[in-house]
Every structure is written in C-alpha cells, then in structure tokens.
Coordinates of C-alpha atoms in Angstrom, one line a residue:
M291 CA -18.8 20.8 11.8
T292 CA -19.9 22.1 9.1
A293 CA -18.1 25.0 7.1
P294 CA -19.9 27.8 5.0
A295 CA -19.9 26.5 1.5
T296 CA -17.3 28.4 -0.4
T297 CA -15.9 28.6 -4.3
A298 CA -12.9 26.6 -4.5
K299 CA -10.0 28.0 -6.2
S300 CA -7.6 26.2 -8.0
D301 CA -5.0 26.1 -6.2
D302 CA -7.1 24.5 -3.5
I303 CA -5.3 21.2 -1.9
T304 CA -5.9 19.2 1.0
S305 CA -4.4 18.0 4.5
S306 CA -1.0 16.9 4.2
T307 CA -0.5 13.3 6.1
T308 CA 0.8 12.8 8.9
W309 CA 3.9 11.0 10.2
S310 CA 3.7 9.9 13.4
I311 CA 6.8 8.5 15.7
S312 CA 4.3 6.7 17.7
S313 CA 5.3 2.9 18.6
S314 CA 2.1 1.8 18.9
E315 CA 0.8 -1.2 16.4
G316 CA -2.1 1.0 15.2
A317 CA 0.0 4.3 14.2
S318 CA 2.1 5.0 11.9
T319 CA 5.2 3.2 11.4
H320 CA 8.8 3.3 10.5
S321 CA 7.6 3.5 6.2
E322 CA 5.2 6.1 7.1
D323 CA 8.0 8.6 8.3
V324 CA 8.8 9.4 4.9
V325 CA 7.6 12.8 2.8
E326 CA 7.2 12.8 -0.7
G327 CA 10.6 14.0 -2.4
Y328 CA 12.5 13.2 -0.2
S329 CA 14.7 9.9 -1.3
S330 CA 17.8 9.5 -3.4
S331 CA 17.7 9.6 -6.9
R332 CA 20.2 7.0 -7.3
V333 CA 19.3 3.6 -8.8
G334 CA 20.9 1.5 -5.8
Y335 CA 19.6 2.8 -2.8
V336 CA 17.4 1.5 -0.6
E337 CA 15.5 3.4 2.1
P338 CA 16.8 2.4 5.3
W339 CA 13.3 2.2 6.7
V340 CA 12.6 -0.7 3.8
R341 CA 15.1 -2.7 5.2
D342 CA 13.6 -2.6 8.7
E343 CA 10.4 -3.5 7.0
L344 CA 12.3 -6.7 5.9
K345 CA 13.6 -7.6 8.8
Q346 CA 9.9 -7.9 10.1
A347 CA 8.7 -9.8 7.3
K348 CA 6.7 -12.6 7.8
V349 CA 7.4 -16.0 6.1
C350 CA 4.8 -18.7 4.6
K351 CA 5.3 -21.8 2.8
F352 CA 4.9 -21.4 -0.9
S353 CA 2.1 -23.7 -1.5
S354 CA 0.3 -21.8 0.8
F355 CA 1.3 -18.7 -1.2
L356 CA 0.2 -20.4 -4.5
K357 CA -3.3 -21.6 -2.7
A358 CA -3.9 -18.1 -1.9
L359 CA -3.2 -17.2 -5.2
L360 CA -5.6 -19.8 -6.6
K361 CA -8.4 -18.8 -4.0
R362 CA -8.4 -15.2 -5.6
C363 CA -8.8 -16.6 -9.6
A364 CA -11.2 -19.6 -9.0
A365 CA -14.4 -20.0 -10.5
D366 CA -17.5 -18.6 -9.0
D367 CA -18.4 -22.8 -8.2
A368 CA -15.1 -24.2 -7.8
G369 CA -15.8 -24.6 -4.2
S370 CA -13.7 -23.3 -1.0
D371 CA -11.0 -25.7 -0.6
P372 CA -7.7 -24.5 -2.4
S373 CA -5.9 -27.8 -1.7
S374 CA -8.3 -29.5 -4.2
L375 CA -7.8 -26.8 -6.2
L376 CA -4.0 -26.8 -6.2
R377 CA -4.0 -30.3 -7.5
L378 CA -6.2 -30.2 -10.4
C379 CA -3.9 -27.5 -11.6
L380 CA -1.0 -29.6 -10.8
E381 CA -2.2 -32.3 -12.5
A382 CA -3.2 -29.9 -15.5
A383 CA 0.3 -28.4 -15.0
L384 CA 2.1 -32.2 -15.3
P385 CA 1.5 -32.6 -19.1
L386 CA 2.7 -29.2 -20.2
S387 CA 6.5 -29.5 -17.5
R388 CA 7.1 -31.8 -20.2
D389 CA 6.9 -30.0 -23.5
E390 CA 9.7 -29.7 -25.3
E391 CA 9.3 -26.1 -26.4
I392 CA 8.3 -24.9 -22.8
N393 CA 11.4 -26.2 -21.4
E394 CA 13.6 -24.6 -23.9
S395 CA 12.2 -21.2 -23.5
L396 CA 12.6 -21.2 -19.6
E397 CA 16.5 -22.6 -20.0
K398 CA 16.5 -18.7 -21.1
Y399 CA 14.3 -17.8 -18.0
L400 CA 11.6 -16.9 -20.6
S401 CA 7.8 -17.6 -19.7
N402 CA 6.1 -16.6 -22.6
V403 CA 5.5 -19.7 -24.1
S404 CA 4.4 -21.1 -21.0
L405 CA 1.6 -18.9 -20.5
S406 CA 0.7 -18.7 -24.6
R407 CA 0.3 -22.7 -24.3
L408 CA -1.4 -22.1 -21.1
E409 CA -4.2 -19.4 -22.5
K410 CA -6.2 -21.7 -24.4
K411 CA -6.1 -24.6 -21.8
K412 CA -9.5 -25.1 -19.7
I413 CA -8.6 -26.1 -15.8
K414 CA -11.0 -27.2 -13.8
G415 CA -12.2 -24.8 -10.9
M416 CA -10.1 -22.0 -12.6
R417 CA -11.6 -18.6 -14.3
N418 CA -11.1 -18.5 -18.0
P419 CA -7.6 -16.5 -18.2
S420 CA -8.2 -12.7 -17.9
A421 CA -9.1 -10.2 -20.3
A422 CA -5.9 -8.0 -19.7
R423 CA -4.4 -11.4 -21.0
P424 CA -0.6 -10.9 -19.2
L425 CA 2.9 -11.1 -20.6
F426 CA 6.2 -10.9 -19.5
F427 CA 8.1 -7.8 -20.3
T428 CA 11.9 -7.6 -20.6
N429 CA 12.7 -4.0 -18.8
D430 CA 16.6 -4.1 -18.1
P431 CA 18.4 -1.9 -18.7
S432 CA 15.8 0.9 -19.1
P433 CA 15.4 2.6 -15.8
I434 CA 11.7 4.1 -14.8
S435 CA 11.2 6.6 -12.9
S436 CA 9.0 7.1 -9.6
P437 CA 5.7 8.5 -9.5
H438 CA 5.9 9.7 -6.3
G439 CA 7.1 13.2 -6.9
N440 CA 10.7 12.6 -6.2
R441 CA 14.0 12.2 -8.5
S442 CA 14.6 7.8 -8.0
T443 CA 14.7 5.5 -10.6
R444 CA 14.6 1.6 -10.8
V445 CA 15.7 -0.9 -12.9
P446 CA 13.1 -3.9 -12.5
D447 CA 14.9 -6.9 -14.3
I448 CA 11.1 -8.3 -15.5
L449 CA 7.8 -7.0 -15.4
L450 CA 4.3 -8.5 -16.0
L451 CA 2.0 -5.8 -18.1
D452 CA -0.8 -6.1 -19.5
L453 CA -1.3 -6.5 -23.2
A454 CA -2.4 -3.3 -23.7
N455 CA 0.3 -1.3 -21.1
A456 CA 2.8 -4.1 -23.2
R457 CA 1.9 -2.7 -26.8
S458 CA 2.1 1.1 -25.5
A459 CA 5.7 0.4 -23.8
L460 CA 6.7 -1.4 -27.2
S461 CA 5.3 0.8 -29.7
V462 CA 3.7 -1.7 -31.5
P463 CA 0.3 -1.3 -33.4
Q464 CA -2.4 -2.2 -31.3
A465 CA -4.3 -4.8 -33.9
E466 CA -0.9 -6.5 -33.1
N467 CA -1.7 -9.9 -31.3
W468 CA -0.8 -11.3 -27.9
D469 CA 1.9 -13.7 -29.8
T470 CA 3.9 -10.9 -31.4
V471 CA 3.9 -8.6 -28.9
A472 CA 5.2 -11.3 -26.7
K473 CA 8.2 -12.3 -28.6
V474 CA 8.9 -8.7 -29.0
A475 CA 8.6 -8.2 -25.2
G476 CA 11.3 -10.6 -24.6
N477 CA 13.3 -9.3 -27.1
T478 CA 16.3 -6.9 -25.2
A479 CA 17.1 -5.4 -28.5
A480 CA 13.6 -4.0 -29.6
K481 CA 13.3 -0.2 -28.7
R482 CA 11.3 0.0 -25.9
T483 CA 9.8 3.1 -23.9
P484 CA 9.7 2.1 -20.1
P485 CA 6.1 1.8 -18.5
E486 CA 4.8 3.4 -15.6
W487 CA 4.7 1.9 -12.3
R488 CA 1.0 2.3 -11.9
H489 CA 0.7 -0.3 -15.1
I490 CA 3.1 -2.4 -13.5
L491 CA 1.3 -5.9 -12.6
L492 CA 4.3 -7.4 -11.3
A493 CA 8.1 -6.8 -11.2
A494 CA 10.9 -9.4 -10.8
E495 CA 14.4 -9.3 -10.1
F496 CA 16.7 -12.0 -11.4
K497 CA 20.2 -13.1 -10.5
K498 CA 21.4 -15.7 -12.6
H499 CA 24.1 -17.6 -12.0
R500 CA 24.4 -17.8 -16.2
D501 CA 22.5 -16.9 -18.8
H502 CA 21.0 -20.3 -19.4
L503 CA 19.6 -22.7 -17.1
S504 CA 20.1 -26.6 -17.1
F505 CA 16.7 -28.0 -17.8
E506 CA 16.1 -31.7 -17.1
R507 CA 12.9 -33.1 -18.0
I508 CA 10.4 -34.5 -15.8
S509 CA 10.2 -37.8 -15.1
D510 CA 7.3 -39.8 -16.4
D511 CA 7.5 -41.1 -12.2
Y512 CA 7.7 -37.8 -10.8
R513 CA 4.7 -37.5 -8.4
I514 CA 2.8 -34.6 -7.2
Q515 CA 3.4 -33.4 -3.7
D516 CA 1.5 -31.9 -1.1
E517 CA 4.3 -29.4 -0.4
P518 CA 7.4 -28.6 -2.9
P519 CA 10.8 -29.2 -1.0
L520 CA 11.5 -26.8 0.9
V521 CA 13.9 -23.8 -0.2
P522 CA 14.3 -21.2 2.9
A523 CA 13.2 -17.5 2.4
P524 CA 15.7 -15.0 1.4
V525 CA 14.5 -13.3 4.8
T526 CA 17.2 -11.5 7.6
T527 CA 16.5 -10.6 11.2
D528 CA 18.8 -9.5 13.3
D529 CA 20.0 -13.2 13.9
G530 CA 20.4 -14.0 10.5
P531 CA 18.0 -15.6 7.4
I532 CA 15.1 -17.6 8.6
H533 CA 12.9 -19.9 7.4
P534 CA 9.6 -21.6 9.2
G535 CA 9.8 -24.4 11.0
S536 CA 13.7 -24.0 11.5
A537 CA 15.6 -22.3 14.1
P538 CA 17.2 -18.9 12.4
V539 CA 20.3 -19.9 10.2
T540 CA 23.6 -18.2 10.2
P541 CA 24.5 -16.1 7.2
S542 CA 27.3 -18.1 6.3
S543 CA 25.4 -21.3 6.0
P544 CA 24.5 -22.3 2.2
A545 CA 20.4 -23.1 3.4
A546 CA 20.6 -19.3 4.1
M547 CA 20.2 -18.6 -0.1
R548 CA 21.2 -15.0 1.1
Y549 CA 22.2 -13.6 -2.3
S550 CA 25.6 -12.5 -1.9
P551 CA 26.2 -8.7 -3.4
E552 CA 29.8 -8.5 -3.5
A553 CA 30.5 -9.5 -7.1
E554 CA 28.7 -6.7 -8.0
G555 CA 29.9 -4.3 -5.7
P556 CA 29.6 -3.7 -2.1
Q557 CA 26.9 -0.9 -2.2
C558 CA 24.8 -3.2 -4.5
P559 CA 21.6 -4.1 -2.4
S560 CA 19.8 -7.9 -2.1
P561 CA 17.4 -8.7 -4.6
S562 CA 15.0 -8.6 -1.6
E563 CA 15.7 -5.3 -0.9
Q564 CA 15.7 -4.3 -4.4
T565 CA 12.5 -6.0 -5.0
A566 CA 10.9 -4.2 -2.2
M567 CA 12.2 -0.7 -3.5
Y568 CA 10.4 -2.2 -6.9
A569 CA 6.8 -2.3 -4.5
L570 CA 7.4 1.0 -2.8
E571 CA 7.3 2.5 -6.1
M572 CA 4.3 0.5 -7.4
F573 CA 2.6 0.8 -4.1
L574 CA 0.3 4.0 -5.3
P575 CA -3.6 4.6 -3.7
H576 CA -5.5 2.8 -6.0
R577 CA -3.4 -0.3 -4.9
S578 CA -4.3 -2.8 -1.9
H579 CA -1.6 -4.8 -2.3
I580 CA 1.6 -5.8 -4.3
I581 CA 2.6 -8.9 -5.6
N582 CA 6.5 -9.3 -6.7
M583 CA 8.9 -11.8 -7.5
T584 CA 12.5 -12.6 -6.8
V585 CA 14.7 -15.3 -8.6
I586 CA 17.8 -16.2 -7.5
G587 CA 19.9 -18.8 -9.7
R588 CA 16.7 -21.6 -10.4
E589 CA 14.9 -20.7 -6.8
L590 CA 11.8 -18.4 -7.2
F591 CA 10.6 -16.6 -4.2
L592 CA 7.0 -14.9 -4.0
W593 CA 6.5 -11.6 -2.0
W594 CA 3.3 -10.0 -0.5
Y595 CA 3.5 -6.2 0.3
D596 CA 0.8 -4.4 2.4
R597 CA -0.5 -1.6 4.5
E598 CA 0.1 -4.5 7.5
G599 CA 3.5 -5.6 6.1
I600 CA 5.1 -8.1 4.2
I601 CA 4.9 -11.7 3.9
C602 CA 7.7 -13.9 1.8
S603 CA 7.3 -17.3 0.8
T604 CA 9.4 -20.1 0.7
G605 CA 11.6 -20.9 -2.4
L606 CA 10.7 -22.9 -5.3
D607 CA 13.3 -24.6 -7.2
F608 CA 11.4 -24.1 -10.4
V609 CA 13.7 -26.5 -12.7
K610 CA 13.3 -29.4 -9.8
D611 CA 10.0 -28.8 -9.9
L612 CA 8.4 -27.0 -12.9
P613 CA 4.7 -28.0 -12.4
W614 CA 4.5 -26.2 -9.4
Y615 CA 5.7 -22.9 -11.1
I616 CA 3.7 -23.5 -14.3
V617 CA 0.5 -23.6 -11.5
L618 CA 2.0 -20.3 -10.7
L619 CA 1.7 -19.1 -14.1
I620 CA -2.0 -20.2 -14.4
T621 CA -3.0 -17.7 -11.4
F622 CA -0.5 -15.2 -13.2
Q623 CA -2.7 -15.6 -16.3
R624 CA -6.1 -15.6 -14.2
L625 CA -5.8 -13.1 -11.6
D626 CA -8.1 -9.7 -12.0
N627 CA -7.3 -6.8 -11.2
Q628 CA -8.8 -7.0 -7.7
G629 CA -6.5 -9.8 -7.2
W630 CA -3.7 -8.0 -8.0
G631 CA -4.8 -5.4 -5.9
I632 CA -6.3 -2.6 -8.1
L633 CA -9.2 -1.0 -6.6
P634 CA -12.2 -0.9 -8.7
L635 CA -13.2 1.9 -6.8
I636 CA -11.0 3.9 -8.5
T637 CA -12.9 3.5 -12.0
Q638 CA -16.2 3.1 -10.7
P639 CA -19.1 5.6 -8.5
C640 CA -18.2 4.3 -5.2
Q641 CA -21.2 4.6 -2.7
I642 CA -20.2 6.3 0.5
I643 CA -22.6 4.7 3.2
P644 CA -23.7 6.6 5.2
R645 CA -23.8 10.3 4.5
V646 CA -23.6 12.3 7.5
N647 CA -24.9 15.6 6.6
P648 CA -27.9 15.3 6.0
P649 CA -28.3 11.7 6.3
G650 CA -29.2 8.8 3.1
D651 CA -26.7 7.5 0.9
L652 CA -24.7 9.3 -1.9
L653 CA -22.5 8.2 -4.9
F654 CA -19.1 9.7 -5.6
V655 CA -16.8 9.2 -8.4
L656 CA -12.6 9.4 -7.7
G657 CA -11.0 12.0 -9.5
N658 CA -7.0 12.9 -9.5
V659 CA -4.8 12.0 -6.7
R660 CA -3.9 15.2 -4.8
R661 CA -1.0 13.8 -2.5
S662 CA -0.5 10.2 -1.4
V663 CA 2.3 8.7 1.5
Y664 CA 5.7 7.3 0.1
C665 CA 5.4 4.2 2.3
L666 CA 5.0 0.5 2.2
R667 CA 3.6 -0.2 6.1
G668 CA 1.0 2.3 7.5
Q669 CA -2.3 4.2 7.0
G670 CA -0.8 5.2 3.6
N671 CA -3.1 8.0 3.5
A672 CA -4.2 9.5 0.2
I673 CA -6.1 12.6 -1.0
Y674 CA -8.8 12.5 -4.2
D675 CA -10.5 15.0 -6.0
V676 CA -14.2 13.8 -5.8
T677 CA -17.0 14.7 -7.4
P678 CA -20.7 13.8 -6.1
V679 CA -22.6 12.0 -8.9
A680 CA -26.0 14.5 -8.0
P681 CA -25.4 18.4 -8.3
D682 CA -23.9 20.3 -5.0
T683 CA -22.7 23.9 -4.7
R684 CA -20.0 22.5 -2.9
Q685 CA -16.2 20.8 -4.0
F686 CA -14.9 17.8 -2.1
V687 CA -12.1 15.5 -1.4
A688 CA -12.2 12.0 -0.5
K689 CA -9.4 10.7 2.0
L690 CA -8.4 7.1 1.8
G691 CA -6.6 5.2 4.1
W692 CA -6.0 1.8 5.8
P693 CA -6.7 2.3 9.5
A694 CA -6.1 -0.5 12.0
T695 CA -9.0 -2.4 13.2
S696 CA -7.4 -2.0 16.6
R697 CA -7.8 1.2 17.3
T698 CA -10.4 4.1 17.3
S699 CA -10.4 5.4 13.6
E700 CA -10.7 9.0 12.7
V701 CA -14.4 8.3 11.3
Q702 CA -15.4 6.7 14.5
M703 CA -13.4 10.3 16.1
Y704 CA -16.0 12.6 14.2
E705 CA -18.6 9.8 15.9
E706 CA -17.4 10.9 18.8
I707 CA -17.3 14.6 17.7
R708 CA -20.4 14.6 16.6
K709 CA -22.3 12.9 19.4
E710 CA -20.6 15.3 21.9
V711 CA -21.7 18.3 20.1
D712 CA -25.2 17.1 19.7
K713 CA -25.8 17.4 23.6
L714 CA -25.0 21.1 23.6
D715 CA -27.4 23.7 23.0
K716 CA -26.6 25.9 19.5
D717 CA -25.6 28.9 21.3
D718 CA -23.4 27.0 23.7
M719 CA -20.0 28.4 22.8
D720 CA -18.2 25.2 22.9
R721 CA -20.6 23.7 20.3
I722 CA -19.9 27.2 17.9
D723 CA -15.7 26.6 18.8
I724 CA -16.0 22.8 17.3
E725 CA -18.8 23.0 14.4
G726 CA -17.1 26.3 12.9
H727 CA -13.7 25.0 13.2
V728 CA -13.3 21.2 12.6
A729 CA -13.4 19.8 9.5
D730 CA -17.1 18.4 8.3
L731 CA -17.3 15.0 7.7
V732 CA -20.0 14.7 4.7
A733 CA -19.8 11.0 4.0
Y734 CA -18.0 7.5 4.4
R735 CA -17.5 4.0 3.9
R736 CA -15.5 1.3 6.4
M737 CA -14.8 -1.1 3.4
P738 CA -14.4 -4.4 5.2
E739 CA -14.2 -6.7 1.9
Y740 CA -10.6 -5.1 2.2
E741 CA -9.0 -6.0 4.9
T742 CA -4.8 -7.4 5.6
R743 CA -5.7 -10.0 7.8
F744 CA -7.7 -11.9 5.2
I745 CA -4.1 -13.0 3.1
R746 CA -2.4 -13.8 6.7
D747 CA -5.4 -16.3 7.3
D748 CA -4.9 -17.7 4.0
V749 CA -1.4 -18.5 4.2
G750 CA -1.5 -19.2 7.8
I751 CA 0.3 -16.8 9.7
S752 CA -1.2 -14.6 12.4
S753 CA -2.3 -10.9 11.8
T754 CA -0.9 -8.7 14.1
C755 CA -2.3 -5.2 13.0
N756 CA -5.4 -5.8 11.1
R757 CA -6.2 -2.9 8.7
Q758 CA -9.2 -2.1 7.0
L759 CA -9.9 0.2 3.7
T760 CA -11.7 3.6 4.3
I761 CA -12.9 6.5 2.4
A762 CA -14.1 9.6 4.2
I763 CA -15.7 12.7 1.9
F764 CA -14.7 16.4 3.4
P765 CA -15.4 19.7 1.9
K766 CA -12.5 20.9 -0.5
L767 CA -10.5 23.6 2.3
R768 CA -7.0 25.9 1.8
P769 CA -4.0 25.3 3.4
I770 CA -2.7 27.7 5.8
H771 CA 0.3 29.0 3.9
T772 CA -1.8 30.5 1.2
I773 CA -2.7 33.3 4.0
T774 CA -0.1 36.0 3.7
D775 CA -1.4 38.8 6.0
G776 CA -0.1 38.9 9.6
D777 CA -3.3 39.7 10.8
Q778 CA -5.3 37.0 9.1
L779 CA -2.7 34.6 10.5
I780 CA -3.1 35.4 14.3
R781 CA -6.7 35.3 14.1
V782 CA -6.1 31.5 12.4
L783 CA -4.0 30.9 15.1
W784 CA -7.1 31.8 17.6
D785 CA -9.0 29.7 15.7
V786 CA -7.1 26.7 16.1
I787 CA -6.5 26.9 20.0
R788 CA -10.4 27.3 20.3
N789 CA -10.0 23.3 19.9
R790 CA -9.4 23.6 23.7
A791 CA -13.2 23.0 23.7
L792 CA -12.7 19.2 22.1
W793 CA -10.4 18.5 25.5
R794 CA -13.4 19.9 27.6
H795 CA -15.3 17.2 26.1
G796 CA -12.8 14.4 26.0
I797 CA -11.2 14.2 22.5
C798 CA -7.2 14.6 22.3
H799 CA -5.6 16.1 18.7
R800 CA -2.1 15.2 19.2
D801 CA -1.5 16.1 15.9
I802 CA -1.6 19.7 15.4
S803 CA 0.8 20.6 12.3
D804 CA 0.9 23.0 9.4
G805 CA -0.8 20.4 7.5
N806 CA -3.4 19.8 9.6
I807 CA -4.6 23.5 9.6
M808 CA -6.6 24.3 7.0
V809 CA -8.8 27.6 5.9
F810 CA -12.5 28.7 4.2
W811 CA -12.8 32.4 3.6
D812 CA -16.3 33.5 5.0
N813 CA -17.2 37.0 3.5
G814 CA -13.4 37.9 2.8
T815 CA -12.7 36.7 6.3
P816 CA -10.2 33.2 6.8
I817 CA -11.5 30.8 9.0
G818 CA -8.9 28.3 10.7
V819 CA -10.4 24.6 10.5
L820 CA -8.6 21.7 12.2
I821 CA -8.6 18.3 10.3
D822 CA -7.1 15.1 10.2
F823 CA -7.8 13.3 13.1
D824 CA -5.8 9.9 12.7
L825 CA -4.1 10.1 15.9
A826 CA -6.9 11.5 17.8
T827 CA -7.5 9.8 21.4
L828 CA -9.8 10.1 24.0
I829 CA -8.7 11.6 27.4
A830 CA -8.6 10.2 30.6
S831 CA -11.7 10.4 33.2
D832 CA -10.0 13.0 35.4
N833 CA -9.6 15.4 32.0
T834 CA -5.7 14.9 32.9
G835 CA -4.7 13.8 29.6
S836 CA -4.8 11.3 26.6
V837 CA -5.4 7.7 27.6
N838 CA -3.4 6.1 25.1
W839 CA 0.2 7.0 26.5
E840 CA 1.9 6.5 22.6
R841 CA 4.4 9.6 21.8
A842 CA 2.4 10.6 18.9
G843 CA 2.6 13.9 16.4
T844 CA 4.4 15.6 13.2
L845 CA 8.0 15.8 14.3
P846 CA 8.7 19.4 13.6
F847 CA 5.8 20.6 15.4
M848 CA 5.8 18.4 18.4
A849 CA 6.0 20.0 22.0
L850 CA 9.5 19.6 23.5
E851 CA 8.9 17.5 26.6
L852 CA 6.9 14.6 24.5
L853 CA 10.5 14.9 22.4
A854 CA 12.4 14.5 25.2
A855 CA 10.3 11.8 26.5
S856 CA 10.5 9.8 23.4
A857 CA 14.4 10.4 23.1
R858 CA 14.3 8.8 27.0
Q859 CA 12.0 5.9 25.6
D860 CA 10.1 7.5 28.6
A861 CA 6.3 6.1 28.6
G862 CA 5.1 8.5 31.5
V863 CA 4.5 11.6 30.3
I864 CA 1.1 12.2 28.6
H865 CA -0.1 13.8 26.1
R866 CA -2.4 17.3 27.6
F867 CA -3.6 20.9 26.0
A868 CA -0.5 22.0 26.7
H869 CA 1.1 20.2 23.8
D870 CA -1.2 21.1 21.5
L871 CA -0.8 24.3 22.1
E872 CA 2.6 24.3 22.1
S873 CA 2.1 22.7 18.9
T874 CA 0.2 25.4 17.5
F875 CA 2.9 28.2 18.1
W876 CA 5.7 26.0 16.3
V877 CA 3.0 26.1 13.1
F878 CA 3.5 29.7 13.6
A879 CA 7.0 30.4 14.7

C-alpha cells in the first residue's frame, strides 16, 4: 500500500477522527461522538454524554485507590505489597497529623504547609519527592480556556501545578524558592495568570459548608486501621447514588453524599460533573489518564479518568482520618510524570517497532498535535507531526490511539491487507487497486505497558473493555477538500470506489467519510487514498457482509438503511459494500 513520495505543502493535514454510533464495547462510545468546536462557552455547561459517563463510573474503596497510587510512586526496592507500604506511610504520617501548624493550615483547606513538611521526610519504601516539586494553586475565580478548539471556559477551585508552571502563572521570578511560591499560590488576592490545561497535574472542586473547618487534634489513642470508615461515593446511577458493598441508596438519604446545587442555582452542575469536565479539558493526547479530586465539606473523593471510563473512590473524612490524607499528599508529591499520566514518548524519541516498509526498527520524534478528539472514553485518536531521526525524503504523521484489545485493531487490519496483497501477482488489478489507494502503514508500535486494565486490577474492579496505547506511522497526505476541480474530484471518487477490491479479499472498511478520503499528487494528478481502518472488520466467509453486525460509521455519511436500522435498534442489517458505496456518494453530494 505504497503511495508515491510527494512534497507536502504547508496546508497538509491528516485524517479527521471517526465518530461511531456502534454499540459494541470495542467501538467508539458516547464521548467520542463529539467534534472539536461543538462545545458550549458557558462555564457551568456539562456535556450530556459526560453525565452518561458518570452513570457508568466504577466505584472502589478509598484505600484501594490510595494503594494503587502508592504502587506508582514506590521505590524500586520497595517490594510488591501495597498494603505493607500503606501501613508504613500511615505510621510516618501519624506524628505529622498532630502537628499544630499543619492542622491550622488545613482548617483553611490549604495543604501546601503539609507538602512543605513532607518534602524532606524520608519514608521507607517510597521514592524521594518528584523533581517537579508540585504545590497547590488557588485558581478560583480565574477562568481557564479550553485547548480543544472550542470557546468553553472552566473555573476549577484548586489546581496542583509543578513549581515551574506555578512560578509562571504567578509571574514570580524563577529564582524564588518553593516556600515563597507556595505562599503566593494560596493567596487569592495575588495577581495570577490562569495556567494552561496541559500544565495542570490535578484539578479539584471544593464545596465548602463554611470557610473554616473545625479540626480536632488526632488523639493519642488513634489506631491505624486497614480501611478508613466508609463514606459513599458521589456516583449516581439511574437507581440513585451507590457505593461498594451496598444496595443503591435514595438521593434523599444522608448516606448518598450527593451535593445539592440548589444553593447555587438550579443550573449549577454537581461537583462530580464539574470535576469530570475539568478532566475532559485536561485530557490532551499526551495524557494516558487524569487524576482529579472532589472535596465536599470535610469529605474527599478521588477520580481516575482514562480511555476505558471513570473510576471514583469512596470518600475520606480527612479531618477525622487525617493520617490517610497526609499519605495521599505523600503520593501527590512523589508521583512522576508517568504517574500523572503524562506520556514520556511525547518528550523524547520513540522507537517504532517493527518498521513495515522496509523492515527494521525506526526511531521517530513526535512534533505538534494536528488533530485530537474531545472525549473522555473511547479510542481518543490524535494525529501528530512526526520526524524520523534518520533522514528521509518523505514526510510522516503519527496516529496515537487506544484501541480495545478485544477487537481487531487498525494495525491488525493493515496486516491483513498486506497478507492479502502479498498473495496476488504484481499485475493483478486487485493488487493495483489496493496498493495505490489504501494508506501505507510505514511503522507501528503496540505499547502493552500502557493498558487501562492495570489500574482496575490494582483497585479490584473488572476491566470491561481493556484499551492499549498504539502508535502508527503513515506518510503525510492532503485532505480531499483541497481539491476544487470537478473532474479531479470525480477521479478521486472513482479511486475510492476501487475499495471494492478489499471486499473481494474479506475486508470491510465501514467508515467512508470526507475525513477518511485523502489524496496525494502524482505528476499533477490527484490520487484518492482510503485511510482510517479503526472500524474495519472481516467479511463473512460467504462474502455477504461483515461478521460483526454492529452499525458503525460517521453519522452524516452513513447509508440510510443502516441509520434506519439503528433507529429501530434492529441488529439484523448486515453491513455490505452497497452501504460503503452509498457513503462514498454522500461524501461527494
């Protein structure tokens, strides 16, 4: 599937991302049905599908969440028992929980004093504090604009920033020490510039019943338990709020711990919804996951967002069980970039194995993001400019995504295409149609070290749709909308129709759209190329249609029969070549 080498122009871009209405676990989901730029600009606006994601959130115990974080910031020689590590940290935190200065600072919801005390404390089994030296930053009432191309703004209450970005946001000289910056960061009257979402390690939403907490000194007879007392998670299903180990409770029950927005107006989103929207803004392509926090009165809840879904912890009464909160601060201080979900491959050369054409290892450096998807759950595709370390005459792009391991991935589909092509003679028309008009997979790398099941294994919940980070390298092509000549468009249309050859060899694309048809120029002639095989599947052995009966595609270009079947929730309509052909004509309509 090799396209002739071309000289890319400045307006070259890559594929738009697919949004699927398929209901299968491996295909795109609710939050991937959103196109950049479609979000509201209202601060309090919550995307409807974010509420759907929260209804599907999984709940784990606070202790399980905390042990998972400790595992990610443990020393290399700490062993593999998070429970033992948690006990060691709790024992180290207990004396600090009786410190009067720490108690006084927490009465005002400030935690930088605690971080300062912890920075120099050696804790057995734990790494030293991160070189990023994070600190809490009071952000409210400063709005932060979305990085996703829309005009939305959000106002998180508290942020966790590394020292360098806190200095920048506060316009504090780089020479100022951590303590000085931390003091200014907690002063709401200090002049500040809102940081960019990409620089935020954690965002927290606070709902305070009063400006000060009433702290009671941890008693001398306080005993460390394996679990803090259970505070139900603020997660609501259709049956009401839930927490582990119990039946759903009614929204009116005191145990629900569901924040009521009446005090702020009927349109005010709940803390859970606000925190999820912060995660949505933070979820840029360089993040594998987001960790956020909600504080309601004196109860704290942790949130984990990744491409498989949302995990919420039960709550912690951080006044009554202050040692547990201090251990949480220990993890915040010692998590490295990878622990915060910042992918190292974004900042250093990435080895792509194997190189497909020609074979062999290949080293790339990722550049600017050209396109990304505004979503929480789903494949979350992003397109990067990419430069090979070794000189190459061609220009490339990298596609980063999180395909479900339970279904055939795009890389596997390209491997199937290559197998079928290799069976054909060089002058076979099917080989010519496929090689010249299907994108060329240059190299790829599956990254099993980044899978969404790991955190779920650690906190004791089941993974229902494990996703794995995958990088694929393609030659840079040009979008179809750069062609304005009618005759040239007809030629490209015919090139796309030639994908009938794929059907003859058992491969169904199922997502013909304007974003998945690209072109390259060969001696002044545009050549149409079909890209994006994320939703492709294999055809039944009798060649009647796709084996998987899910209805997939990009909504504006789907065949009418498939749309009608979707509206009827009828699983009896199999995807056929006629549907792809109809989608092709909708592109050019």
